mmCIF file of C-alpha atoms in Angstrom:
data_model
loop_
_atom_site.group_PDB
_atom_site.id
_atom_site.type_symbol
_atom_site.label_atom_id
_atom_site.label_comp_id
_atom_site.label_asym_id
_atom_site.label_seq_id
_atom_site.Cartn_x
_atom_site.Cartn_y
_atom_site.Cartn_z
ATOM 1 C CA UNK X 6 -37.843 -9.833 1.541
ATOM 2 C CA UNK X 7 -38.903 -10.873 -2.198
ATOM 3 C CA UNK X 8 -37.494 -8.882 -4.628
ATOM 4 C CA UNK X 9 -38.969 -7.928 -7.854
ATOM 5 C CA UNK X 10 -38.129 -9.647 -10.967
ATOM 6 C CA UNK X 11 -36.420 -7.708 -13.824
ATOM 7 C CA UNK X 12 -35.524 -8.961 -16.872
ATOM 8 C CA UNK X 13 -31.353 -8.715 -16.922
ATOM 9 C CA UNK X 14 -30.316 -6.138 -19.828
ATOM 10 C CA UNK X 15 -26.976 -4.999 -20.143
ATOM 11 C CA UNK X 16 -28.102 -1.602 -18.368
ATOM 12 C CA UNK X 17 -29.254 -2.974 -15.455
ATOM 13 C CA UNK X 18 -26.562 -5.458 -15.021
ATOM 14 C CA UNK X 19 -24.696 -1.728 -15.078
ATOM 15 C CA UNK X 20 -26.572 -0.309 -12.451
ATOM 16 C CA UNK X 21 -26.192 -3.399 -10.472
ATOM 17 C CA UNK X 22 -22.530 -3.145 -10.290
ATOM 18 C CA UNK X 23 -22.054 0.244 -9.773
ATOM 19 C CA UNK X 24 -24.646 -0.219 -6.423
ATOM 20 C CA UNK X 25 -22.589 -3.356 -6.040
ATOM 21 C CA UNK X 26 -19.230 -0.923 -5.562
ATOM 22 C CA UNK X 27 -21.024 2.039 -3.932
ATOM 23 C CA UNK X 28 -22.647 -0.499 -1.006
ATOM 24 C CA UNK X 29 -19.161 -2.243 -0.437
ATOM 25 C CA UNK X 30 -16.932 1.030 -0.323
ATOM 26 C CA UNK X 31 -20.055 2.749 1.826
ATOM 27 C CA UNK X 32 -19.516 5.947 -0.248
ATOM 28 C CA UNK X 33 -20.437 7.486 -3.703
ATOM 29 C CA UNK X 34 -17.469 9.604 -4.184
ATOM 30 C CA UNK X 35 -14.941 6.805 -3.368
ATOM 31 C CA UNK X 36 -16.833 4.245 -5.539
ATOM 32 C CA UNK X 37 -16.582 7.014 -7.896
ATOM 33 C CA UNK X 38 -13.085 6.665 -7.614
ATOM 34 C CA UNK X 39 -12.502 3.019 -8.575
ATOM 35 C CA UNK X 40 -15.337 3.015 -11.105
ATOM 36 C CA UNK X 41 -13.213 6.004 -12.865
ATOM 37 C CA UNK X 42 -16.295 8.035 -13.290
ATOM 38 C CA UNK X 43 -17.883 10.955 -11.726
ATOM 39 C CA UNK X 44 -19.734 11.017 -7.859
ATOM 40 C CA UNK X 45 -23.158 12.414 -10.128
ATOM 41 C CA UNK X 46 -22.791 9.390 -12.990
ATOM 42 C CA UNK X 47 -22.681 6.819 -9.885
ATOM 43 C CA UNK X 48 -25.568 8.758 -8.314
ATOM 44 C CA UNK X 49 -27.673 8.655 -11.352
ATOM 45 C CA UNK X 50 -27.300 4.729 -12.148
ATOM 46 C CA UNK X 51 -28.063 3.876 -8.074
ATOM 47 C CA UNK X 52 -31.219 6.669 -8.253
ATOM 48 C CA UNK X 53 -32.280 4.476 -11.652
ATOM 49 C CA UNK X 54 -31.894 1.808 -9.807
ATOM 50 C CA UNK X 55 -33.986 2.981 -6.700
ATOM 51 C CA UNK X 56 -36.962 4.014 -9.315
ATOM 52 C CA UNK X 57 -37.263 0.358 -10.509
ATOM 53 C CA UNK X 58 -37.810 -1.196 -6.697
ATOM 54 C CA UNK X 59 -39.798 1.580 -5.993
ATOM 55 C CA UNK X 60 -37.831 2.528 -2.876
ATOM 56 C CA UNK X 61 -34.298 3.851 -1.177
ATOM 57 C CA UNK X 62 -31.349 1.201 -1.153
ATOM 58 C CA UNK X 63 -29.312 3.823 1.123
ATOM 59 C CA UNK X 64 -30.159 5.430 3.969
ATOM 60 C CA UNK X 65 -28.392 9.103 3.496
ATOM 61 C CA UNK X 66 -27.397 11.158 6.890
ATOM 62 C CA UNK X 67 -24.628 13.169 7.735
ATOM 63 C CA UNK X 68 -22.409 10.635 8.726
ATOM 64 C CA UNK X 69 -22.336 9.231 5.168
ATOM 65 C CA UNK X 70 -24.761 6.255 3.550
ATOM 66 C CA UNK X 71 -26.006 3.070 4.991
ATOM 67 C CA UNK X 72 -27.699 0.007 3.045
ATOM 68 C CA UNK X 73 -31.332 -0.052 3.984
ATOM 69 C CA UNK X 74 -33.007 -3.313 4.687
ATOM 70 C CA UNK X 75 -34.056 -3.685 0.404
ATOM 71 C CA UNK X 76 -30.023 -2.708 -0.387
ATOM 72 C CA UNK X 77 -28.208 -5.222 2.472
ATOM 73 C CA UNK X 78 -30.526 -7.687 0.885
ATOM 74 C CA UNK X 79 -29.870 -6.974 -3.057
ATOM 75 C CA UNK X 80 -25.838 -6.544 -1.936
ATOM 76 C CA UNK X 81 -25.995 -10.252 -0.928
ATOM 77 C CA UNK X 82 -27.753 -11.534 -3.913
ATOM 78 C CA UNK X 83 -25.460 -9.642 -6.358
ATOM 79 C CA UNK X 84 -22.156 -9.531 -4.644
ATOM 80 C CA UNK X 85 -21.371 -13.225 -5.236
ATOM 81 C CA UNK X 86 -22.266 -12.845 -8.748
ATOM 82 C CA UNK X 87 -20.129 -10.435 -9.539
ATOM 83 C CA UNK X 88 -17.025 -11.437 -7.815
ATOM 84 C CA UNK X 89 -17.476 -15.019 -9.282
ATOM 85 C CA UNK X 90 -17.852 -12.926 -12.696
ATOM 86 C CA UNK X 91 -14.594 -10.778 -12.719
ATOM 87 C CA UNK X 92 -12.383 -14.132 -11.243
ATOM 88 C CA UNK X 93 -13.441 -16.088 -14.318
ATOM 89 C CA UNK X 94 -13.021 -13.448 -17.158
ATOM 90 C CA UNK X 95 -9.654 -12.663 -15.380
ATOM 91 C CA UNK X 96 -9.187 -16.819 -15.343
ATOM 92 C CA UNK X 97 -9.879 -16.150 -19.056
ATOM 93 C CA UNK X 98 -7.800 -13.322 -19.366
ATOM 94 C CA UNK X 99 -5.023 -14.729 -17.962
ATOM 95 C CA UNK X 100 -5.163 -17.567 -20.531
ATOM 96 C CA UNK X 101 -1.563 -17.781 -22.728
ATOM 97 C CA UNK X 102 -0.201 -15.396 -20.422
ATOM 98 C CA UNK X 103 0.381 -17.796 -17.523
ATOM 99 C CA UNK X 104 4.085 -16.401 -17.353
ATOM 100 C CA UNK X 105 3.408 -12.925 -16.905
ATOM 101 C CA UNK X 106 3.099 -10.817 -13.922
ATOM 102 C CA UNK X 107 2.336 -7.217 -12.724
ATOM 103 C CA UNK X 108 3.062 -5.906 -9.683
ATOM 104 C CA UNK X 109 1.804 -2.613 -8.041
ATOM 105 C CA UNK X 110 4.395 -1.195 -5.930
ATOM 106 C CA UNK X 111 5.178 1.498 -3.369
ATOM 107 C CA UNK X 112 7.404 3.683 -5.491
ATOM 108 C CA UNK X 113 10.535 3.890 -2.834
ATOM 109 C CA UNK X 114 10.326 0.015 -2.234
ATOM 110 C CA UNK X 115 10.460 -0.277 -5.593
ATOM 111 C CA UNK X 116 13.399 2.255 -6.879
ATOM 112 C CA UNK X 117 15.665 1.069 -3.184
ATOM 113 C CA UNK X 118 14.969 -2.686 -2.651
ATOM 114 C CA UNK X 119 13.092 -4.398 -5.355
ATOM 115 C CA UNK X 120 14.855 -3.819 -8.423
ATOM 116 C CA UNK X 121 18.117 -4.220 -7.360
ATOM 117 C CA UNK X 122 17.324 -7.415 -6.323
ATOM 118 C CA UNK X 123 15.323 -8.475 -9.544
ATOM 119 C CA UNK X 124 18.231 -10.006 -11.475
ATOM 120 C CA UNK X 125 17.757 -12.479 -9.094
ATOM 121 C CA UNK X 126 14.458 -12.992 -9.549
ATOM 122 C CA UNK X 127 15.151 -13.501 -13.381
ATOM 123 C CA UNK X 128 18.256 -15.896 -12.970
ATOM 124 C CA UNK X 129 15.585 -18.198 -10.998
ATOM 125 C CA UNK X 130 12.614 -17.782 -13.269
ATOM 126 C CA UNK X 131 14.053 -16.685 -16.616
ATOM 127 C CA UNK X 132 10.551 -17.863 -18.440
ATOM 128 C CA UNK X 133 8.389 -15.454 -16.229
ATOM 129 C CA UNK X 134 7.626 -12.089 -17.634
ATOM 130 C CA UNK X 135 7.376 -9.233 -14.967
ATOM 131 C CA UNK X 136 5.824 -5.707 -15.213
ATOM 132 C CA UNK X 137 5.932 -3.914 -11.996
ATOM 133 C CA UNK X 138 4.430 0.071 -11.358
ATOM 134 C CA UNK X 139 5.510 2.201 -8.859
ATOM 135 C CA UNK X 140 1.866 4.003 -7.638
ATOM 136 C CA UNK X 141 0.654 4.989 -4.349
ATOM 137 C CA UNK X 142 -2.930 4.554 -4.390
ATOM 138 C CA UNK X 143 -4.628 2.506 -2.138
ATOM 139 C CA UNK X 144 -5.347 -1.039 -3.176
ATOM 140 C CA UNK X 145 -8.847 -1.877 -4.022
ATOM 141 C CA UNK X 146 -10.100 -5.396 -5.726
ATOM 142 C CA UNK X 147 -11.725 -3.136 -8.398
ATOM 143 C CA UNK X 148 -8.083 -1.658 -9.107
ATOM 144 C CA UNK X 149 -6.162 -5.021 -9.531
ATOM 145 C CA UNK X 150 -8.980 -6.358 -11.568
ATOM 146 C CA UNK X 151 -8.791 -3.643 -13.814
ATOM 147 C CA UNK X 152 -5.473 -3.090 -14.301
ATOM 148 C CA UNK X 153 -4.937 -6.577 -14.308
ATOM 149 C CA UNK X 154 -2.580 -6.352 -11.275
ATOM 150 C CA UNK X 155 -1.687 -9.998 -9.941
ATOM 151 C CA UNK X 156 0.243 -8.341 -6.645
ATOM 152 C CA UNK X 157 0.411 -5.298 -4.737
ATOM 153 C CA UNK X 158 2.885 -4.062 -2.505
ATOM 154 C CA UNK X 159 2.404 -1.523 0.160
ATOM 155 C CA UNK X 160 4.052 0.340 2.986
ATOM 156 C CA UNK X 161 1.510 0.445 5.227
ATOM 157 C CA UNK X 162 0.019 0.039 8.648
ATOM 158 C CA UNK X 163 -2.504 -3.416 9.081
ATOM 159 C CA UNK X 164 -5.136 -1.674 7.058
ATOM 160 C CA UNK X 165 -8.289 -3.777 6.176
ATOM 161 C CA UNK X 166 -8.863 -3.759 2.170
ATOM 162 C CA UNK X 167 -12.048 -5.001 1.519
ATOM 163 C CA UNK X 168 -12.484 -8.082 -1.024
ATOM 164 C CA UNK X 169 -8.407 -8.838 -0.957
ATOM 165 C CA UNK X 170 -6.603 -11.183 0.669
ATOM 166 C CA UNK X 171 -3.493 -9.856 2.936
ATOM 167 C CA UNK X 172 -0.174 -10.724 3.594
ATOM 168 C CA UNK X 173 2.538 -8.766 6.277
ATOM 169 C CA UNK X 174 5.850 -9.624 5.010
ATOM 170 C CA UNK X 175 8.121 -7.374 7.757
ATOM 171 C CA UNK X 176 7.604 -4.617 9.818
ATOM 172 C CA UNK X 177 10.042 -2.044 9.259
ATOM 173 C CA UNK X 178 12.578 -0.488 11.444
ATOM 174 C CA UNK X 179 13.495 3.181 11.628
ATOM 175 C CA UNK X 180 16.300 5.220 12.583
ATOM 176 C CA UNK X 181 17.727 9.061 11.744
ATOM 177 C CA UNK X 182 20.347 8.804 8.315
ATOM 178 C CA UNK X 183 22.554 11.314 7.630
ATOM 179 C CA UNK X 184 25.323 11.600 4.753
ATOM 180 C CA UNK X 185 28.657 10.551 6.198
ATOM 181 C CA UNK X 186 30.587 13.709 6.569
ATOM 182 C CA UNK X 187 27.190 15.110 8.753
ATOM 183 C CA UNK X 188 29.089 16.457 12.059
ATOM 184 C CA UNK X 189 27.113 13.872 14.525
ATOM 185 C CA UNK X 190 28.892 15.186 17.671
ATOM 186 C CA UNK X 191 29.185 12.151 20.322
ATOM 187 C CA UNK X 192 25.894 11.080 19.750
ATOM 188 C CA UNK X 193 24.792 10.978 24.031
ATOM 189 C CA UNK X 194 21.222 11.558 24.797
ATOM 190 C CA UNK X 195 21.524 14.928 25.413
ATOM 191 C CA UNK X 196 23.879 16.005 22.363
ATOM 192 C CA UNK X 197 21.479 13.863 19.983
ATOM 193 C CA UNK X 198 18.628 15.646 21.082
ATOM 194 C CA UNK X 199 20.318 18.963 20.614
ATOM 195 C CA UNK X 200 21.549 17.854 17.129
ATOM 196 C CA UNK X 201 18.014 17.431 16.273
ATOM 197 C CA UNK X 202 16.486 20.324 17.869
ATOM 198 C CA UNK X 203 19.215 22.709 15.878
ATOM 199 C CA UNK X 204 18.846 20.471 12.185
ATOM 200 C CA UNK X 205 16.944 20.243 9.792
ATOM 201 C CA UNK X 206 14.295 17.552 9.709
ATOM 202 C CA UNK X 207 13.318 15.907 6.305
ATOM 203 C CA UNK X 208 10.339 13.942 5.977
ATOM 204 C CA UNK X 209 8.466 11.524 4.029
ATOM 205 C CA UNK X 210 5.527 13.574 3.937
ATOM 206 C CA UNK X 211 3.064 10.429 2.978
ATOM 207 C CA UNK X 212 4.407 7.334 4.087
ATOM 208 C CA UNK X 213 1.410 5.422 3.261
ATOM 209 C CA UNK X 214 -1.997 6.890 1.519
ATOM 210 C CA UNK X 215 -3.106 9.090 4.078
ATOM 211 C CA UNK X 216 -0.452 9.018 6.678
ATOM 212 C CA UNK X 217 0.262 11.778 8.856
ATOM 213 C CA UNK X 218 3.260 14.325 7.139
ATOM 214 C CA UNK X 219 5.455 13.937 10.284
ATOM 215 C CA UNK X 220 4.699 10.117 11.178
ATOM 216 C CA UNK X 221 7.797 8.581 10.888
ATOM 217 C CA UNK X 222 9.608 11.245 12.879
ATOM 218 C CA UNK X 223 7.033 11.331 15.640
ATOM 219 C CA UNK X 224 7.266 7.397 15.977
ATOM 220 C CA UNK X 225 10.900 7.038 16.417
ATOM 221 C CA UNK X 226 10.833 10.434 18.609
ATOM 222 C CA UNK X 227 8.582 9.165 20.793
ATOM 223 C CA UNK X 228 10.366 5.845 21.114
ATOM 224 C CA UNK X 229 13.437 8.165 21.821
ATOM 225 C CA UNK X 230 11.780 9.463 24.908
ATOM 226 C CA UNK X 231 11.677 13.001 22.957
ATOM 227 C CA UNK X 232 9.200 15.135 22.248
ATOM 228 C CA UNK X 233 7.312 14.657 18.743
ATOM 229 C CA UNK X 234 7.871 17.810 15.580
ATOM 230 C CA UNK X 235 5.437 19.243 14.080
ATOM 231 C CA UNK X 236 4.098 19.866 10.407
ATOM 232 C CA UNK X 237 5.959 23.597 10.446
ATOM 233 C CA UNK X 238 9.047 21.943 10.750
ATOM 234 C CA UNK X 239 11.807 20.511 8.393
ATOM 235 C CA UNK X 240 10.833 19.993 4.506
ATOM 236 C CA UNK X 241 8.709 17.400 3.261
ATOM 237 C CA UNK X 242 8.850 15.023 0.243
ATOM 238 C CA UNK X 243 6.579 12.673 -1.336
ATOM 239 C CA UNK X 244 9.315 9.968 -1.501
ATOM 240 C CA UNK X 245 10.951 8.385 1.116
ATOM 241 C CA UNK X 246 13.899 8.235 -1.284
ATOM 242 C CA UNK X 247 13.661 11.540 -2.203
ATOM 243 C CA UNK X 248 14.163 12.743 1.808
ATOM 244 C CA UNK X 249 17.014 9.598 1.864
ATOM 245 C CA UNK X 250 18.651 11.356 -1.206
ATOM 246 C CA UNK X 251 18.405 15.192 0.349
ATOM 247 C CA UNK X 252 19.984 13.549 3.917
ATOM 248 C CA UNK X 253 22.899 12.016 1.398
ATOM 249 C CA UNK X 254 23.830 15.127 0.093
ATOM 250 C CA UNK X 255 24.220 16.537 3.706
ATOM 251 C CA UNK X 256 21.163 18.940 3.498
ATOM 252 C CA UNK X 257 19.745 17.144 7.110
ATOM 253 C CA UNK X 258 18.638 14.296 8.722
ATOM 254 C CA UNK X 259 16.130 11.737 7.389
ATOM 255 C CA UNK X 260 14.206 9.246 8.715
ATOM 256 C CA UNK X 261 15.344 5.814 7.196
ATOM 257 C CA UNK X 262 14.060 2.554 7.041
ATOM 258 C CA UNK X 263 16.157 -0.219 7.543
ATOM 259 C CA UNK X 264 15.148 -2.556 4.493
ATOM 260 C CA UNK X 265 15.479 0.478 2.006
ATOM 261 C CA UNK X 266 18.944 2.059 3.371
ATOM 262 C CA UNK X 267 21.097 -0.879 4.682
ATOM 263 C CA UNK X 268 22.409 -0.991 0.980
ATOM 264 C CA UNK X 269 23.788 2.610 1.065
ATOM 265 C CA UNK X 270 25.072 2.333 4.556
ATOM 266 C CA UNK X 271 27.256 -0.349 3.368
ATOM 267 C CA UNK X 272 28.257 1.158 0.720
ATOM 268 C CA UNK X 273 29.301 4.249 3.107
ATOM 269 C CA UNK X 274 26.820 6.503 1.176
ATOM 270 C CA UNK X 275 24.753 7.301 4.485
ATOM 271 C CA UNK X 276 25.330 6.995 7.563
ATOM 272 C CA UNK X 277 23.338 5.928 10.458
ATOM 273 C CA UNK X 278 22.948 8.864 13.492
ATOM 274 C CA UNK X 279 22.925 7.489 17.311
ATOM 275 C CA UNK X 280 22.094 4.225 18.110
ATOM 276 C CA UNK X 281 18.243 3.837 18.578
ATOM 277 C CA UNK X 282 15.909 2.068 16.389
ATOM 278 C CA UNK X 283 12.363 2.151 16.778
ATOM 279 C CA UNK X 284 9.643 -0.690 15.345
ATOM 280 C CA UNK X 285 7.855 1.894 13.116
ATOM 281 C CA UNK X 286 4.212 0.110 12.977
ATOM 282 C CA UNK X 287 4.161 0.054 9.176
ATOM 283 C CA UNK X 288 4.679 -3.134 7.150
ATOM 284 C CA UNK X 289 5.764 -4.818 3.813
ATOM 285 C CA UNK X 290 2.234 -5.937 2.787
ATOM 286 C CA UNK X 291 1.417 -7.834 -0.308
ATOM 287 C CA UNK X 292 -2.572 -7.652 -1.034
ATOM 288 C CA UNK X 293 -4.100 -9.903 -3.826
ATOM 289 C CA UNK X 294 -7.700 -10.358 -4.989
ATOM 290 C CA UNK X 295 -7.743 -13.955 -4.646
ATOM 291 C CA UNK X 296 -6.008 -17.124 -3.714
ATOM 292 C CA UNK X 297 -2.720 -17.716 -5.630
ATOM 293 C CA UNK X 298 -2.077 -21.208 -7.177
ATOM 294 C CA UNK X 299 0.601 -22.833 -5.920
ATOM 295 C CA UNK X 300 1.886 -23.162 -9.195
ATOM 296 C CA UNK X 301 1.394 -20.322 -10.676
ATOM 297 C CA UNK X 302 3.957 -17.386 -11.495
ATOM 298 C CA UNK X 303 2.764 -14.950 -9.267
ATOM 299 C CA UNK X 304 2.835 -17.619 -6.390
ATOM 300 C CA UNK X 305 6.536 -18.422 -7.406
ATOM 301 C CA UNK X 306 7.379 -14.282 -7.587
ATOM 302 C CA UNK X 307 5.407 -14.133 -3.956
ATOM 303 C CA UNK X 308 7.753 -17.214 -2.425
ATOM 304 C CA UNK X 309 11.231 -15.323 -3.771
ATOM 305 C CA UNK X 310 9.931 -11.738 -1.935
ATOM 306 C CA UNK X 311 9.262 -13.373 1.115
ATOM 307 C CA UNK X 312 12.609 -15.324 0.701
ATOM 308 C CA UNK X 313 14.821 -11.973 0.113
ATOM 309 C CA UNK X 314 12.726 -9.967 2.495
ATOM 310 C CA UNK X 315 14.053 -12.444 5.162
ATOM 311 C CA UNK X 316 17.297 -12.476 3.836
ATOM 312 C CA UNK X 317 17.460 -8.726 4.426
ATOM 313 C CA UNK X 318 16.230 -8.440 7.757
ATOM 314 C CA UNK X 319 18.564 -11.365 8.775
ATOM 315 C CA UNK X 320 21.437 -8.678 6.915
ATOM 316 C CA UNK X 321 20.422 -5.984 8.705
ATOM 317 C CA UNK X 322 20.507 -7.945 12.185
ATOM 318 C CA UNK X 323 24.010 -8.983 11.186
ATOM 319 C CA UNK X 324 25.311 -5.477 10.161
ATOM 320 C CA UNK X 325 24.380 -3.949 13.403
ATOM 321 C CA UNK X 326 24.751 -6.747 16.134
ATOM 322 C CA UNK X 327 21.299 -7.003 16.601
ATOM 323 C CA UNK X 328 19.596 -10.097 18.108
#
């Protein structure tokens, strides 16, 4: 197909990106989203954008949007463009700042593992400046562009992010936590599963963006051979460490994961109930939007995680007489 030529103004280089975003996340309101503006304001600029090539660049049904055949063909003429754009003005950016990085972090991650372990970090790379956020939200390349973010870290199942590269670092393990004094019984089969059945249940009620409340528990419950909860039961945090720190002061039983709470166990602040330990499905991920240079900061930050991370599990393994 031959598209029309249009002489570039800053307007339509506008519209161009926002139908850019809108045909790569396949939605207005979720383009909306990372573009920070309204679902109507991204509607107008693609509708503008429509009225200059004279026809529809999405198909609109009830399942959502689809590129037509004009749209699939001006998302492959543009999309280059602009990702070759935003990697050299961050390039430029990034200029006198080569020691810095930000990282984007899930927020129990963060507060548990990470920044106890960041003095580390330092003593290794005392030149390299380091910002990190705790946030939940999803990672887009539209996100860590704009907020200059040079590494994300999420808790999260192998989820495809579009336009960023991915790394699993560990899946996590899971098992029930409770504070020490918690009467655990003998801890068979059949008392455990009582003990449950008569406590209460506290729950990370978004492990990831979008989870399911009771995911964690029904995982390891399942793995258990037991029966799975359900959302009327327990009480439900938006933390992980938030549950962790309700389970320490003996209000029930959490759900803990191994990398986050093997630091409290040893220090005989929790305790860990039964025996079982279920894979949980979820990993460490780190997500990037683009490749990291070997010598840069962030690539040097990236090579002492992965370092730790194994350090950790290899811990854990050693703490509980696990193979």
């Amino acid at each position: 197909m031959i598209m029309p030529k249009f002489k570039m103004t800053p307007y339509l280089a506008g519209d161009l990106y926002f139908f850019s975003v809108v045909a790569r996340r396949q939605s207005f309101s979720v383009a909306a989203l990372d573009l920070n503006v309204s679902q109507a304001a991204v509607s107008q600029r693609i509708r503008q954008l429509e009225e200059r090539f004279g026809e529809s660049l999405f198909f609109r049904h009830s399942r959502g949007i689809s590129l037509t055949p004009l749209g699939a063909d001006l998302f492959a003429a543009v999309e280059g463009g602009f990702s070759s754009i935003s990697d050299g003005v961050s390039a430029l950016l990034k200029r006198g700042q080569e020691s810095r990085i930000a990282i984007s972090c899930s927020p129990s991650f963060a507060m548990e593992w990470l920044m106890p372990r960041l003095a580390r970090f330092y003593g290794l790379h005392p030149d390299i400046q380091l910002t990190v956020a705790a946030e939940y939200q999803s990672p887009t390349r539209e996100l860590l562009q704009r907020t200059s973010t040079d590494l994300a870290i999420r808790y999260e199942p192998q989820l495809n992010h579009p336009g960023l590269n991915a790394l699993n670092l560990h899946e996590e393990l899971i098992f029930p936590v409770v504070a020490p004094d918690f009467p655990r019984g003998d801890c068979s089969d059949a008392s455990l599963e009582r003990l449950l059945k008569d406590s209460v249940l506290l729950h990370d009620a978004e492990a990831w963006a979008g989870a399911p409340k009771t995911q964690e528990w029904d995982t390891w419950l399942v793995h258990s051979g037991m029966k799975p909860t359900s959302e009327s039961d327990g009480r439900f945090f938006n933390l992980a460490n938030l549950a962790v720190a309700a389970a320490r002061q003996g209000e029930g039983i959490a759900m803990g994961r191994a990398t986050v709470v093997l630091d409290a166990i040893r220090r005989g602040e929790l305790a860990m109930l039964g025996t079982r330990i279920a894979r949980s499905g979820i990993w460490y991920r780190v997500l990037t939007h683009g490749d990291l240079n070997a010598n840069s900061p962030a690539h040097a930050f990236l090579t002492w995680l992965q370092a730790e991370m194994r350090a950790t599990c290899e811990e854990f393994k050693e703490f509980f007489g696990l193979q």
